[in-house]
PDB file of C-alpha atoms in Angstrom:
ATOM      1  CA  MET A   1      82.912 121.734  53.453  1.00  0.00           C
ATOM      2  CA  THR A   2      84.686 118.355  53.475  1.00  0.00           C
ATOM      3  CA  ASP A   3      83.597 115.572  55.728  1.00  0.00           C
ATOM      4  CA  THR A   4      86.948 116.035  57.775  1.00  0.00           C
ATOM      5  CA  GLU A   5      86.368 119.836  58.202  1.00  0.00           C
ATOM      6  CA  ALA A   6      82.820 119.178  59.272  1.00  0.00           C
ATOM      7  CA  LYS A   7      83.930 116.428  61.900  1.00  0.00           C
ATOM      8  CA  VAL A   8      86.688 119.193  62.998  1.00  0.00           C
ATOM      9  CA  HIS A   9      83.924 121.736  63.630  1.00  0.00           C
ATOM     10  CA  PHE A  10      81.750 119.214  65.349  1.00  0.00           C
ATOM     11  CA  ARG A  11      84.425 118.562  67.766  1.00  0.00           C
ATOM     12  CA  VAL A  12      85.093 122.166  68.587  1.00  0.00           C
ATOM     13  CA  ILE A  13      81.462 123.022  69.038  1.00  0.00           C
ATOM     14  CA  ARG A  14      81.022 120.496  71.529  1.00  0.00           C
ATOM     15  CA  PHE A  15      84.103 122.035  73.370  1.00  0.00           C
ATOM     16  CA  ILE A  16      82.397 125.166  73.323  1.00  0.00           C
ATOM     17  CA  HIS A  17      79.307 123.544  74.941  1.00  0.00           C
ATOM     18  CA  GLU A  18      81.498 121.749  77.540  1.00  0.00           C
ATOM     19  CA  ALA A  19      83.554 124.666  78.411  1.00  0.00           C
ATOM     20  CA  GLY A  20      80.381 126.867  78.442  1.00  0.00           C
ATOM     21  CA  LEU A  21      78.692 124.543  80.726  1.00  0.00           C
ATOM     22  CA  ARG A  22      81.506 124.570  83.217  1.00  0.00           C
ATOM     23  CA  LEU A  23      81.483 128.395  82.936  1.00  0.00           C
ATOM     24  CA  GLN A  24      77.658 128.285  83.690  1.00  0.00           C
ATOM     25  CA  MET A  25      76.728 129.965  80.521  1.00  0.00           C
ATOM     26  CA  THR A  26      72.918 129.625  79.617  1.00  0.00           C
ATOM     27  CA  SER A  27      71.651 128.249  76.366  1.00  0.00           C
ATOM     28  CA  VAL A  28      71.408 131.666  74.459  1.00  0.00           C
ATOM     29  CA  PRO A  29      75.124 132.612  75.137  1.00  0.00           C
ATOM     30  CA  LEU A  30      76.203 129.220  73.952  1.00  0.00           C
ATOM     31  CA  ALA A  31      74.130 129.430  70.997  1.00  0.00           C
ATOM     32  CA  THR A  32      75.657 132.951  70.160  1.00  0.00           C
ATOM     33  CA  ALA A  33      78.982 131.562  70.600  1.00  0.00           C
ATOM     34  CA  SER A  34      78.418 128.730  68.252  1.00  0.00           C
ATOM     35  CA  VAL A  35      77.139 131.300  65.563  1.00  0.00           C
ATOM     36  CA  ILE A  36      80.131 133.222  65.932  1.00  0.00           C
ATOM     37  CA  TYR A  37      82.191 130.250  65.531  1.00  0.00           C
ATOM     38  CA  HIS A  38      80.359 129.042  62.385  1.00  0.00           C
ATOM     39  CA  LYS A  39      80.152 132.425  60.786  1.00  0.00           C
ATOM     40  CA  PHE A  40      83.941 132.933  61.104  1.00  0.00           C
ATOM     41  CA  PHE A  41      84.680 129.794  59.473  1.00  0.00           C
ATOM     42  CA  ARG A  42      82.130 130.408  56.619  1.00  0.00           C
ATOM     43  CA  GLU A  43      84.585 132.813  55.526  1.00  0.00           C
ATOM     44  CA  ASN A  44      87.877 131.363  56.621  1.00  0.00           C
ATOM     45  CA  SER A  45      89.652 128.073  56.401  1.00  0.00           C
ATOM     46  CA  LEU A  46      90.879 125.752  59.233  1.00  0.00           C
ATOM     47  CA  GLN A  47      94.361 125.700  57.559  1.00  0.00           C
ATOM     48  CA  GLN A  48      94.584 129.551  58.540  1.00  0.00           C
ATOM     49  CA  TYR A  49      93.380 129.849  62.151  1.00  0.00           C
ATOM     50  CA  ASP A  50      93.456 127.597  65.324  1.00  0.00           C
ATOM     51  CA  PRO A  51      89.804 126.477  65.723  1.00  0.00           C
ATOM     52  CA  TYR A  52      90.115 126.152  69.603  1.00  0.00           C
ATOM     53  CA  LEU A  53      91.625 129.720  69.806  1.00  0.00           C
ATOM     54  CA  ILE A  54      88.342 131.083  67.648  1.00  0.00           C
ATOM     55  CA  ALA A  55      86.153 128.913  69.854  1.00  0.00           C
ATOM     56  CA  THR A  56      87.555 130.266  73.078  1.00  0.00           C
ATOM     57  CA  THR A  57      87.291 133.872  71.834  1.00  0.00           C
ATOM     58  CA  ALA A  58      83.627 133.181  70.704  1.00  0.00           C
ATOM     59  CA  LEU A  59      82.937 132.360  74.226  1.00  0.00           C
ATOM     60  CA  TYR A  60      84.249 135.329  75.367  1.00  0.00           C
ATOM     61  CA  VAL A  61      82.629 137.674  73.036  1.00  0.00           C
ATOM     62  CA  ALA A  62      79.311 135.642  73.302  1.00  0.00           C
ATOM     63  CA  GLY A  63      79.415 136.302  77.044  1.00  0.00           C
ATOM     64  CA  LYS A  64      79.552 140.180  76.638  1.00  0.00           C
ATOM     65  CA  ALA A  65      77.129 140.238  73.608  1.00  0.00           C
ATOM     66  CA  GLU A  66      74.378 138.397  75.978  1.00  0.00           C
ATOM     67  CA  GLU A  67      75.250 140.285  79.074  1.00  0.00           C
ATOM     68  CA  GLN A  68      76.609 137.247  80.704  1.00  0.00           C
ATOM     69  CA  HIS A  69      80.044 138.786  81.021  1.00  0.00           C
ATOM     70  CA  ILE A  70      82.635 136.053  82.263  1.00  0.00           C
ATOM     71  CA  LYS A  71      86.198 137.164  83.383  1.00  0.00           C
ATOM     72  CA  LEU A  72      88.627 136.430  80.724  1.00  0.00           C
ATOM     73  CA  ARG A  73      90.816 134.724  83.471  1.00  0.00           C
ATOM     74  CA  ASP A  74      88.136 132.074  83.935  1.00  0.00           C
ATOM     75  CA  ILE A  75      87.498 131.546  80.332  1.00  0.00           C
ATOM     76  CA  VAL A  76      91.202 130.940  79.727  1.00  0.00           C
ATOM     77  CA  ASN A  77      91.458 128.525  82.643  1.00  0.00           C
ATOM     78  CA  VAL A  78      88.271 126.672  81.807  1.00  0.00           C
ATOM     79  CA  CYS A  79      89.178 126.299  78.142  1.00  0.00           C
ATOM     80  CA  TYR A  80      92.606 125.172  78.847  1.00  0.00           C
ATOM     81  CA  ARG A  81      91.448 122.473  81.340  1.00  0.00           C
ATOM     82  CA  ALA A  82      88.793 121.341  78.572  1.00  0.00           C
ATOM     83  CA  LEU A  83      91.516 120.936  75.820  1.00  0.00           C
ATOM     84  CA  HIS A  84      94.155 119.593  78.393  1.00  0.00           C
ATOM     85  CA  ARG A  85      92.500 117.033  80.705  1.00  0.00           C
ATOM     86  CA  SER A  86      95.715 115.187  81.539  1.00  0.00           C
ATOM     87  CA  LYS A  87      97.640 118.414  82.514  1.00  0.00           C
ATOM     88  CA  PRO A  88      97.387 120.263  85.785  1.00  0.00           C
ATOM     89  CA  PRO A  89      95.551 123.728  85.889  1.00  0.00           C
ATOM     90  CA  LEU A  90      97.481 126.742  84.765  1.00  0.00           C
ATOM     91  CA  GLU A  91      99.470 128.691  87.095  1.00  0.00           C
ATOM     92  CA  MET A  92      99.634 132.419  87.044  1.00  0.00           C
ATOM     93  CA  GLY A  93     102.785 132.547  84.870  1.00  0.00           C
ATOM     94  CA  GLU A  94     104.157 132.978  81.439  1.00  0.00           C
ATOM     95  CA  ALA A  95     101.958 130.462  79.979  1.00  0.00           C
ATOM     96  CA  PHE A  96      98.734 131.835  81.398  1.00  0.00           C
ATOM     97  CA  TRP A  97      99.628 135.337  80.624  1.00  0.00           C
ATOM     98  CA  SER A  98     100.650 134.515  77.109  1.00  0.00           C
ATOM     99  CA  LEU A  99      97.108 132.739  76.289  1.00  0.00           C
ATOM    100  CA  ARG A 100      95.209 135.435  77.976  1.00  0.00           C
ATOM    101  CA  ASP A 101      96.802 138.146  75.590  1.00  0.00           C
ATOM    102  CA  THR A 102      96.322 135.875  72.637  1.00  0.00           C
ATOM    103  CA  VAL A 103      92.691 135.478  73.374  1.00  0.00           C
ATOM    104  CA  ALA A 104      92.060 139.336  74.260  1.00  0.00           C
ATOM    105  CA  ASN A 105      94.022 140.285  70.928  1.00  0.00           C
ATOM    106  CA  CYS A 106      91.949 137.632  68.999  1.00  0.00           C
ATOM    107  CA  GLU A 107      88.643 139.039  70.342  1.00  0.00           C
ATOM    108  CA  LEU A 108      89.109 142.314  68.296  1.00  0.00           C
ATOM    109  CA  PHE A 109      90.135 140.285  65.280  1.00  0.00           C
ATOM    110  CA  VAL A 110      86.881 138.217  65.212  1.00  0.00           C
ATOM    111  CA  LEU A 111      84.823 141.189  65.923  1.00  0.00           C
ATOM    112  CA  ARG A 112      86.324 142.808  62.777  1.00  0.00           C
ATOM    113  CA  MET A 113      85.951 139.626  60.670  1.00  0.00           C
ATOM    114  CA  LEU A 114      82.296 139.650  61.689  1.00  0.00           C
ATOM    115  CA  GLN A 115      82.134 143.239  61.011  1.00  0.00           C
ATOM    116  CA  PHE A 116      81.010 143.738  64.599  1.00  0.00           C
ATOM    117  CA  LYS A 117      77.767 142.143  63.988  1.00  0.00           C
ATOM    118  CA  ILE A 118      77.367 139.598  66.991  1.00  0.00           C
ATOM    119  CA  SER A 119      73.639 140.280  67.858  1.00  0.00           C
ATOM    120  CA  TYR A 120      71.545 137.410  66.542  1.00  0.00           C
ATOM    121  CA  GLN A 121      67.791 136.272  66.685  1.00  0.00           C
ATOM    122  CA  HIS A 122      67.904 132.472  67.853  1.00  0.00           C
ATOM    123  CA  PRO A 123      64.902 130.039  67.607  1.00  0.00           C
ATOM    124  CA  HIS A 124      64.678 129.744  71.482  1.00  0.00           C
ATOM    125  CA  LYS A 125      61.886 132.275  71.956  1.00  0.00           C
ATOM    126  CA  TYR A 126      60.084 131.083  68.867  1.00  0.00           C
ATOM    127  CA  LEU A 127      60.334 127.500  70.007  1.00  0.00           C
ATOM    128  CA  LEU A 128      59.092 128.439  73.487  1.00  0.00           C
ATOM    129  CA  HIS A 129      56.181 130.365  71.933  1.00  0.00           C
ATOM    130  CA  TYR A 130      55.341 127.734  69.311  1.00  0.00           C
ATOM    131  CA  LEU A 131      55.370 125.076  71.841  1.00  0.00           C
ATOM    132  CA  LYS A 132      52.960 126.957  74.339  1.00  0.00           C
ATOM    133  CA  PHE A 133      50.584 127.362  71.437  1.00  0.00           C
ATOM    134  CA  LEU A 134      50.579 123.831  70.216  1.00  0.00           C
ATOM    135  CA  LYS A 135      49.979 122.537  73.757  1.00  0.00           C
ATOM    136  CA  ASP A 136      46.481 124.191  73.890  1.00  0.00           C
ATOM    137  CA  TRP A 137      45.671 121.852  70.853  1.00  0.00           C
ATOM    138  CA  PHE A 138      46.459 118.663  72.462  1.00  0.00           C
ATOM    139  CA  GLU A 139      44.621 116.608  75.153  1.00  0.00           C
ATOM    140  CA  PRO A 140      46.496 117.502  78.654  1.00  0.00           C
ATOM    141  CA  TYR A 141      47.308 113.896  79.171  1.00  0.00           C
ATOM    142  CA  LYS A 142      48.575 113.413  75.728  1.00  0.00           C
ATOM    143  CA  TRP A 143      50.976 116.442  75.833  1.00  0.00           C
ATOM    144  CA  GLU A 144      52.001 115.506  79.405  1.00  0.00           C
ATOM    145  CA  THR A 145      52.902 111.967  78.759  1.00  0.00           C
ATOM    146  CA  THR A 146      54.878 112.667  75.422  1.00  0.00           C
ATOM    147  CA  PRO A 147      58.174 114.487  75.738  1.00  0.00           C
ATOM    148  CA  ILE A 148      57.740 116.655  72.621  1.00  0.00           C
ATOM    149  CA  ALA A 149      58.765 119.882  74.245  1.00  0.00           C
ATOM    150  CA  ARG A 150      62.035 118.056  75.667  1.00  0.00           C
ATOM    151  CA  THR A 151      62.837 116.365  72.374  1.00  0.00           C
ATOM    152  CA  ALA A 152      62.561 119.778  70.451  1.00  0.00           C
ATOM    153  CA  TRP A 153      64.884 121.560  72.858  1.00  0.00           C
ATOM    154  CA  THR A 154      67.326 118.628  72.583  1.00  0.00           C
ATOM    155  CA  PHE A 155      67.232 118.905  68.797  1.00  0.00           C
ATOM    156  CA  LEU A 156      67.798 122.712  69.053  1.00  0.00           C
ATOM    157  CA  LYS A 157      70.714 122.447  71.398  1.00  0.00           C
ATOM    158  CA  ASP A 158      72.417 119.780  69.176  1.00  0.00           C
ATOM    159  CA  SER A 159      71.683 121.538  66.072  1.00  0.00           C
ATOM    160  CA  TYR A 160      74.298 124.188  66.590  1.00  0.00           C
ATOM    161  CA  HIS A 161      76.828 121.309  66.309  1.00  0.00           C
ATOM    162  CA  GLY A 162      76.156 121.749  62.572  1.00  0.00           C
ATOM    163  CA  ASN A 163      75.449 124.872  60.333  1.00  0.00           C
ATOM    164  CA  LEU A 164      71.662 124.720  60.545  1.00  0.00           C
ATOM    165  CA  CYS A 165      71.696 128.292  62.190  1.00  0.00           C
ATOM    166  CA  LEU A 166      73.366 129.892  59.302  1.00  0.00           C
ATOM    167  CA  ARG A 167      70.866 128.260  56.780  1.00  0.00           C
ATOM    168  CA  HIS A 168      67.449 128.865  57.963  1.00  0.00           C
ATOM    169  CA  LYS A 169      65.426 131.784  59.810  1.00  0.00           C
ATOM    170  CA  PRO A 170      64.828 131.180  63.441  1.00  0.00           C
ATOM    171  CA  GLN A 171      61.262 130.839  63.027  1.00  0.00           C
ATOM    172  CA  HIS A 172      61.745 128.115  60.570  1.00  0.00           C
ATOM    173  CA  ILE A 173      64.287 126.346  62.499  1.00  0.00           C
ATOM    174  CA  ALA A 174      61.694 126.375  65.737  1.00  0.00           C
ATOM    175  CA  VAL A 175      58.868 125.049  63.416  1.00  0.00           C
ATOM    176  CA  GLY A 176      61.032 122.599  61.632  1.00  0.00           C
ATOM    177  CA  LEU A 177      62.300 121.073  65.187  1.00  0.00           C
ATOM    178  CA  ILE A 178      58.762 120.603  66.474  1.00  0.00           C
ATOM    179  CA  TYR A 179      57.733 118.960  63.242  1.00  0.00           C
ATOM    180  CA  MET A 180      60.656 116.644  63.617  1.00  0.00           C
ATOM    181  CA  ALA A 181      59.969 116.051  67.343  1.00  0.00           C
ATOM    182  CA  LEU A 182      56.401 115.040  66.405  1.00  0.00           C
ATOM    183  CA  GLN A 183      57.603 112.665  63.958  1.00  0.00           C
ATOM    184  CA  CYS A 184      59.911 111.101  66.276  1.00  0.00           C
ATOM    185  CA  HIS A 185      57.144 110.263  68.671  1.00  0.00           C
ATOM    186  CA  GLY A 186      54.500 109.377  66.119  1.00  0.00           C
ATOM    187  CA  ILE A 187      52.399 112.071  67.136  1.00  0.00           C
ATOM    188  CA  GLU A 188      50.023 114.165  64.955  1.00  0.00           C
ATOM    189  CA  VAL A 189      48.638 117.775  65.859  1.00  0.00           C
ATOM    190  CA  PRO A 190      44.962 117.095  66.469  1.00  0.00           C
ATOM    191  CA  LEU A 191      42.060 118.380  64.057  1.00  0.00           C
ATOM    192  CA  GLN A 192      44.655 118.574  61.078  1.00  0.00           C
ATOM    193  CA  SER A 193      42.767 116.276  58.758  1.00  0.00           C
ATOM    194  CA  ASN A 194      39.894 118.905  57.891  1.00  0.00           C
ATOM    195  CA  VAL A 195      41.776 122.023  57.812  1.00  0.00           C
ATOM    196  CA  ALA A 196      42.753 124.153  54.799  1.00  0.00           C
ATOM    197  CA  VAL A 197      46.117 125.377  56.704  1.00  0.00           C
ATOM    198  CA  PRO A 198      48.488 123.270  58.270  1.00  0.00           C
ATOM    199  CA  TRP A 199      49.643 123.699  62.173  1.00  0.00           C
ATOM    200  CA  TRP A 200      52.889 124.891  60.711  1.00  0.00           C
ATOM    201  CA  LYS A 201      51.740 127.478  58.542  1.00  0.00           C
ATOM    202  CA  VAL A 202      49.687 128.904  61.198  1.00  0.00           C
ATOM    203  CA  LEU A 203      52.811 129.433  63.048  1.00  0.00           C
ATOM    204  CA  THR A 204      54.716 131.111  60.185  1.00  0.00           C
ATOM    205  CA  ASP A 205      53.166 131.700  56.922  1.00  0.00           C
ATOM    206  CA  ASP A 206      56.369 131.741  54.843  1.00  0.00           C
ATOM    207  CA  ILE A 207      57.500 128.321  55.793  1.00  0.00           C
ATOM    208  CA  THR A 208      57.231 125.397  53.037  1.00  0.00           C
ATOM    209  CA  ASP A 209      57.243 121.675  53.163  1.00  0.00           C
ATOM    210  CA  ASP A 210      60.733 121.850  51.354  1.00  0.00           C
ATOM    211  CA  ILE A 211      62.356 124.067  54.211  1.00  0.00           C
ATOM    212  CA  ILE A 212      60.993 121.543  56.958  1.00  0.00           C
ATOM    213  CA  LYS A 213      62.456 118.793  55.030  1.00  0.00           C
ATOM    214  CA  ASP A 214      65.833 120.735  54.815  1.00  0.00           C
ATOM    215  CA  ILE A 215      66.041 121.277  58.421  1.00  0.00           C
ATOM    216  CA  ILE A 216      65.281 117.668  59.452  1.00  0.00           C
ATOM    217  CA  GLU A 217      67.828 116.618  56.905  1.00  0.00           C
ATOM    218  CA  VAL A 218      70.589 118.867  58.357  1.00  0.00           C
ATOM    219  CA  VAL A 219      69.736 117.834  61.772  1.00  0.00           C
ATOM    220  CA  ILE A 220      69.878 113.991  60.922  1.00  0.00           C
ATOM    221  CA  TRP A 221      73.263 114.864  58.994  1.00  0.00           C
ATOM    222  CA  THR A 222      74.650 116.452  62.392  1.00  0.00           C
ATOM    223  CA  TYR A 223      73.702 113.257  64.318  1.00  0.00           C
ATOM    224  CA  ASP A 224      75.515 111.172  61.601  1.00  0.00           C
ATOM    225  CA  LEU A 225      78.483 113.646  61.965  1.00  0.00           C
ATOM    226  CA  GLU A 226      78.541 112.870  65.650  1.00  0.00           C
ATOM    227  CA  THR A 227      79.015 109.162  64.816  1.00  0.00           C
ATOM    228  CA  MET A 228      81.831 109.907  62.367  1.00  0.00           C
ATOM    229  CA  ALA A 229      83.669 112.421  64.692  1.00  0.00           C
ATOM    230  CA  THR A 230      83.520 109.864  67.518  1.00  0.00           C
ATOM    231  CA  THR A 231      84.975 106.867  65.656  1.00  0.00           C
TER     232      THR A 231
END
């Protein structure tokens, strides 16, 4: 993937999140929409397909997959407004019905391209479980005054702007993001100096230093990409 393509994908994922929030979609359906988009363009090029059409369709498919079904009419209207901020809202006319039919037809096409595999395990549940586990290791005051959990959740949300979700297992992503959050705040997990197994191995025993390093590097690259995409 070239830097130019990466910047386009970053902008389109930001569009997915903006439109999804306007549609009151929760974090997991938004994550599923992002994965659908990334998986589609892992096999196809930007020269072949309109990324914003695929993104709009991904929102519609994700809503169904995660049982947060949103009317196609609302998705078309919200996505149109997110793309055309200076234009008036769509009226119930030829343009609206043309867009609606295009997204409806694209839904089946995207599903076929993904071989109807749109059920994914996300890091969210692992992150929640691991944070609750680690909380018991810290002194209450230390945990409450350091926003480790909030930082890790922010990293997770932002990570979908890149392709981290396609590169590593959800359990590993959760651990890697917690590790990164701890580093950012200069905090170490208590009682680690005299243990044979580090805390991250306790959480998932098949993770390695190299995996954690790669996860952190991908997230940092994604933030660098944000700077490039907005300049």
